[in-house]
Amino acid sequence: MSFCSEVKSELLNLRLSGCCLSAYSYGFMLFGRSFSIKRIALQTASEDVAKGYCNAIFTSYRIKPQITKGGSKRPTFVAEVTSEADRLKILAENDFGMNTELIDDTIFVRECCFGAFVRGAFLACGNINDPEKEYRLEFNVKLETIALELQALFLGVGISLKSTKLGKGLKLYTKDSAVIEDLLTLMGASKHTLTIMDTKIMKSVKNNINRARNCDSANISKTVEASIKQRTAIEFLERADRLESLPIELLEAANLRKANPDATLKELCRLSTTPLTVSGLNHRFAKIIEIYEEIKK
Ligand SMILES: [Zn+2]
């Protein structure tokens, strides 16, 4: 199973709050192949995603879309609301009415609903690469107007995506692992957010080890090892929102390390704006690692 399929399968199996259901189906439909009175359909390579689309529509409207399988080499699944009366019902039951070229944000009753909407959108038109190979997450949006609106909605929650032309639409994408983590968290894929975080830490550790291997001096590799440990602890505390609440002298040491990931203790002391000794700084890092290990337990 590809990484993308794994993420989508996690998303498909999440429970939905009642308030989020309309936003989820709306995202799924709006970012599908077509969403208009003429056609409401999704085309996908994944049977599970096609079924998820049908389930969302059935739960929201008691309407059963039909799935047809096509494609000889690579199977494709088309899920479609075949009756015009049903399409009318779907379009009429919502405030967005007949204008399907804009995003109706009145559907986001609470904050969680926007996450559900993005989840639907990602299932319909999103893709994510295996983080082992490349950090990349994208939404392939058929219509430019909708893509721009989605981009603006993301900006509103502090997520910035780049865009590039894609036929009549736009591809919104990011290659930034931190933005990918934010997006996965927003959609509720917490399991895979952790996978990305782990991969990132492992990659940086591997890089550091390789860098250390290229040096003859065992001292340098010791410095690198110590720095990795410190940085892992600091990063963890930051993500757990515990960094800012550390005693000021520990926070200072953490910030110093963050700003100078590869520096030796001696160099860090020199870079510090307040006077510091190597053993004093070492002691502070030991304390930070101790707190990190305590919290991890
Ligand atoms: Zn909600």
Coordinates of C-alpha atoms and ligand atoms in Angstrom, one line a residue:
M1 CA 0.0 0.0 0.0
S2 CA 1.4 3.4 -0.9
F3 CA 1.9 6.0 1.8
C4 CA -0.9 8.1 0.2
S5 CA -3.3 5.2 0.3
E6 CA -2.4 4.6 4.0
V7 CA -3.1 8.2 4.9
K8 CA -6.4 8.1 3.0
S9 CA -7.4 4.9 4.7
E10 CA -6.7 6.5 8.1
L11 CA -8.8 9.5 7.1
L12 CA -11.7 7.2 5.8
N13 CA -11.8 5.4 9.1
L14 CA -12.0 8.4 11.3
R15 CA -15.2 9.1 13.3
L16 CA -17.1 12.2 12.3
S17 CA -18.8 14.5 14.8
G18 CA -22.4 15.3 13.8
C19 CA -21.6 18.9 13.1
C20 CA -18.9 18.0 10.7
L21 CA -20.8 15.7 8.4
S22 CA -22.1 18.2 5.9
A23 CA -18.7 19.9 5.7
Y24 CA -17.1 16.5 5.0
S25 CA -19.5 15.5 2.2
Y26 CA -19.3 19.0 0.8
G27 CA -15.5 18.9 0.6
F28 CA -15.7 15.4 -0.9
M29 CA -18.2 16.5 -3.6
L30 CA -16.9 20.0 -4.4
F31 CA -13.3 18.7 -5.0
G32 CA -14.4 15.6 -6.9
R33 CA -14.5 15.3 -10.7
S34 CA -17.7 17.4 -11.0
F35 CA -20.1 19.0 -8.7
S36 CA -23.0 20.7 -10.5
I37 CA -26.6 20.1 -11.5
K38 CA -25.4 18.3 -14.6
R39 CA -23.1 15.9 -12.8
I40 CA -22.0 15.0 -9.3
A41 CA -19.2 12.5 -9.6
L42 CA -15.8 11.4 -8.3
Q43 CA -13.2 9.6 -10.2
T44 CA -10.5 7.8 -8.2
A45 CA -8.0 5.0 -8.5
S46 CA -9.0 3.7 -5.0
E47 CA -12.1 1.6 -4.5
D48 CA -12.1 2.6 -0.8
V49 CA -12.2 6.3 -1.6
A50 CA -15.1 5.7 -4.0
K51 CA -16.9 3.9 -1.3
G52 CA -16.1 6.6 1.2
Y53 CA -17.6 9.2 -1.2
C54 CA -20.8 7.1 -1.5
N55 CA -21.0 6.6 2.3
A56 CA -20.6 10.4 3.0
I57 CA -23.4 11.2 0.5
F58 CA -25.6 8.5 1.8
T59 CA -25.2 9.5 5.4
S60 CA -25.8 13.2 4.6
Y61 CA -28.7 12.8 2.1
R62 CA -29.9 9.2 2.1
I63 CA -28.9 9.1 -1.6
K64 CA -26.9 6.2 -3.0
P65 CA -24.4 7.1 -5.7
Q66 CA -23.5 4.3 -8.2
I67 CA -19.9 3.0 -8.6
T68 CA -18.6 1.9 -11.9
K69 CA -15.3 0.3 -12.5
G70 CA -13.2 1.1 -15.5
G71 CA -9.7 1.2 -16.8
S72 CA -7.9 -1.9 -18.1
K73 CA -4.3 -1.5 -16.9
R74 CA -5.0 0.6 -13.9
P75 CA -8.5 0.4 -12.5
T76 CA -10.4 3.6 -12.0
F77 CA -13.6 3.9 -10.0
V78 CA -16.3 6.5 -10.8
A79 CA -18.9 7.2 -8.1
E80 CA -21.8 9.2 -9.4
V81 CA -25.1 10.6 -8.3
T82 CA -27.0 9.4 -11.4
S83 CA -30.5 10.9 -10.9
E84 CA -31.1 14.6 -11.6
A85 CA -33.7 14.7 -8.9
D86 CA -31.0 13.5 -6.4
R87 CA -28.5 16.1 -7.6
L88 CA -31.1 18.8 -7.2
K89 CA -31.9 17.6 -3.7
I90 CA -28.2 17.7 -2.7
L91 CA -27.7 21.2 -4.2
A92 CA -30.9 22.6 -2.8
E93 CA -30.5 21.2 0.7
N94 CA -27.5 23.5 1.3
D95 CA -27.0 27.2 1.4
F96 CA -24.6 27.0 -1.5
G97 CA -27.5 26.4 -3.8
M98 CA -26.7 26.4 -7.4
N99 CA -23.4 28.3 -7.3
T100 CA -20.9 25.5 -7.3
E101 CA -17.9 27.6 -8.3
L102 CA -17.4 29.1 -4.8
I103 CA -16.9 27.7 -1.4
D104 CA -19.8 28.2 1.0
D105 CA -18.1 28.7 4.3
T106 CA -21.3 29.0 6.3
I107 CA -21.1 25.2 6.4
F108 CA -18.2 25.4 8.9
V109 CA -20.3 25.5 12.0
R110 CA -17.4 25.0 14.3
E111 CA -13.6 24.9 13.9
C112 CA -13.6 21.1 13.6
C113 CA -15.9 21.3 10.6
F114 CA -13.2 23.0 8.5
G115 CA -10.9 20.1 9.2
A116 CA -13.6 17.7 8.1
F117 CA -14.1 19.7 4.9
V118 CA -10.4 19.6 4.2
R119 CA -10.4 15.8 4.9
G120 CA -13.1 15.4 2.2
A121 CA -11.3 17.6 -0.2
F122 CA -8.0 15.7 0.3
L123 CA -9.7 12.4 -0.2
A124 CA -11.2 13.7 -3.4
C125 CA -8.3 15.4 -5.0
G126 CA -5.3 15.2 -2.7
N127 CA -2.0 13.4 -2.9
I128 CA 0.9 12.9 -0.5
N129 CA 4.3 11.5 -1.2
D130 CA 6.2 9.0 0.9
P131 CA 8.2 11.2 3.4
E132 CA 11.1 8.8 3.1
K133 CA 11.5 10.0 -0.5
E134 CA 10.1 13.5 -0.7
Y135 CA 8.0 15.8 1.4
R136 CA 5.1 16.8 -0.8
L137 CA 1.4 17.2 -0.3
E138 CA -1.0 18.5 -2.9
F139 CA -4.6 19.3 -3.8
N140 CA -5.4 19.1 -7.5
V141 CA -8.3 21.4 -7.8
K142 CA -10.3 21.4 -11.0
L143 CA -11.5 25.1 -10.8
E144 CA -9.3 28.0 -10.2
T145 CA -11.9 30.0 -8.3
I146 CA -12.3 27.3 -5.8
A147 CA -8.6 26.6 -5.5
L148 CA -8.0 30.3 -4.7
E149 CA -10.7 30.3 -2.1
L150 CA -9.3 27.1 -0.5
Q151 CA -5.9 28.7 -0.5
A152 CA -7.3 31.7 1.3
L153 CA -9.1 29.6 3.8
F154 CA -5.9 27.7 4.6
L155 CA -4.1 31.0 5.1
G156 CA -6.7 31.9 7.6
V157 CA -5.6 29.0 9.8
G158 CA -1.9 29.8 9.2
I159 CA -1.3 27.2 6.5
S160 CA 0.4 28.6 3.4
L161 CA 0.3 26.6 0.2
K162 CA 2.0 27.4 -3.1
S163 CA 0.1 27.1 -6.4
T164 CA 0.7 26.2 -10.0
K165 CA -1.5 26.0 -13.1
L166 CA -3.3 22.7 -13.7
G167 CA -5.5 22.9 -16.8
K168 CA -8.5 25.1 -15.9
G169 CA -7.6 24.7 -12.2
L170 CA -4.8 25.0 -9.8
K171 CA -2.5 22.6 -8.0
L172 CA -2.1 23.8 -4.4
Y173 CA 1.0 22.2 -2.8
T174 CA 3.7 22.3 -0.2
K175 CA 7.1 20.7 0.1
D176 CA 7.5 21.9 3.7
S177 CA 7.4 19.0 6.2
A178 CA 6.1 21.3 9.0
V179 CA 3.2 22.4 6.8
I180 CA 2.4 18.8 5.9
E181 CA 2.3 18.0 9.6
D182 CA -0.1 20.9 10.1
L183 CA -2.4 19.7 7.3
L184 CA -2.4 16.1 8.5
T185 CA -3.2 17.3 12.0
L186 CA -6.0 19.5 10.7
M187 CA -7.5 16.6 8.8
G188 CA -7.2 14.4 11.8
A189 CA -4.6 12.0 10.5
S190 CA -2.6 12.0 13.8
K191 CA -1.0 8.6 13.2
H192 CA 0.6 9.8 10.0
T193 CA 1.6 13.1 11.5
L194 CA 3.7 11.2 13.9
T195 CA 5.2 9.1 11.0
I196 CA 6.3 12.4 9.3
M197 CA 7.8 13.7 12.6
D198 CA 9.7 10.5 13.2
T199 CA 11.0 10.4 9.6
K200 CA 12.1 13.9 9.9
I201 CA 14.1 13.3 13.1
M202 CA 15.5 10.1 11.7
K203 CA 16.6 11.9 8.5
S204 CA 18.4 14.6 10.5
V205 CA 20.0 12.1 12.7
K206 CA 21.2 10.1 9.7
N207 CA 22.6 13.3 8.1
N208 CA 24.4 14.1 11.2
I209 CA 25.9 10.7 11.5
N210 CA 27.0 10.8 7.9
R211 CA 28.6 14.1 8.4
A212 CA 30.3 12.8 11.5
R213 CA 31.6 9.7 9.7
N214 CA 33.3 12.0 7.2
C215 CA 35.4 13.4 10.0
D216 CA 38.2 11.5 11.5
S217 CA 37.9 13.0 14.9
A218 CA 35.9 11.0 17.4
N219 CA 35.4 14.3 19.2
I220 CA 33.3 15.7 16.4
S221 CA 31.0 12.7 16.3
K222 CA 30.6 13.0 20.1
T223 CA 29.6 16.6 19.7
V224 CA 27.1 15.6 17.0
E225 CA 25.7 12.8 19.1
A226 CA 25.2 15.1 22.0
S227 CA 23.7 17.8 19.8
I228 CA 21.2 15.3 18.3
K229 CA 20.1 14.3 21.8
Q230 CA 19.7 17.9 22.8
R231 CA 17.9 18.9 19.7
T232 CA 15.5 15.9 19.9
A233 CA 14.7 16.9 23.5
I234 CA 14.2 20.5 22.6
E235 CA 12.1 19.8 19.5
F236 CA 9.9 17.4 21.5
L237 CA 9.4 20.0 24.3
E238 CA 8.6 22.6 21.7
R239 CA 5.9 20.4 20.0
A240 CA 4.5 19.5 23.4
D241 CA 4.2 23.2 24.2
R242 CA 6.5 22.9 27.2
L243 CA 9.6 24.8 26.0
E244 CA 8.3 28.3 26.9
S245 CA 7.5 27.2 30.4
L246 CA 11.0 26.0 31.2
P247 CA 13.1 28.0 33.7
I248 CA 14.6 31.0 31.8
E249 CA 18.2 29.6 32.0
L250 CA 17.1 26.4 30.3
L251 CA 15.1 28.2 27.7
E252 CA 18.1 30.3 26.9
A253 CA 20.2 27.2 26.4
A254 CA 17.5 25.6 24.2
N255 CA 17.3 28.7 22.0
L256 CA 21.0 28.9 21.7
R257 CA 21.1 25.3 20.5
K258 CA 18.2 25.8 18.2
A259 CA 19.9 28.7 16.5
N260 CA 23.2 26.8 16.3
P261 CA 22.5 23.2 15.7
D262 CA 26.0 22.1 14.9
A263 CA 28.0 24.2 17.3
T264 CA 30.2 22.7 20.0
L265 CA 29.5 23.6 23.6
K266 CA 32.5 25.9 23.6
E267 CA 31.2 27.7 20.5
L268 CA 27.8 28.0 22.1
C269 CA 29.3 29.7 25.2
R270 CA 31.1 32.1 22.9
L271 CA 27.8 32.9 21.0
S272 CA 25.8 33.3 24.2
T273 CA 24.9 36.9 25.1
T274 CA 25.0 36.1 28.8
P275 CA 28.3 34.7 30.2
L276 CA 28.4 30.9 30.3
T277 CA 30.8 28.2 31.1
V278 CA 31.0 24.9 29.2
S279 CA 30.2 22.8 32.3
G280 CA 27.4 25.2 33.2
L281 CA 25.9 24.9 29.7
N282 CA 26.4 21.1 29.7
H283 CA 24.5 21.0 33.0
R284 CA 21.6 22.9 31.5
F285 CA 21.3 20.6 28.5
A286 CA 21.4 17.6 30.9
K287 CA 18.5 19.2 32.8
I288 CA 16.5 19.7 29.5
I289 CA 17.1 16.1 28.5
E290 CA 16.0 14.9 31.9
I291 CA 12.7 16.9 31.6
Y292 CA 12.2 15.5 28.1
E293 CA 12.7 11.9 29.3
E294 CA 10.4 12.6 32.3
I295 CA 7.6 13.8 30.0
K296 CA 8.1 11.0 27.5
K297 CA 7.5 8.5 30.3
Ligands
ZN1 ZN -17.6 20.0 13.3

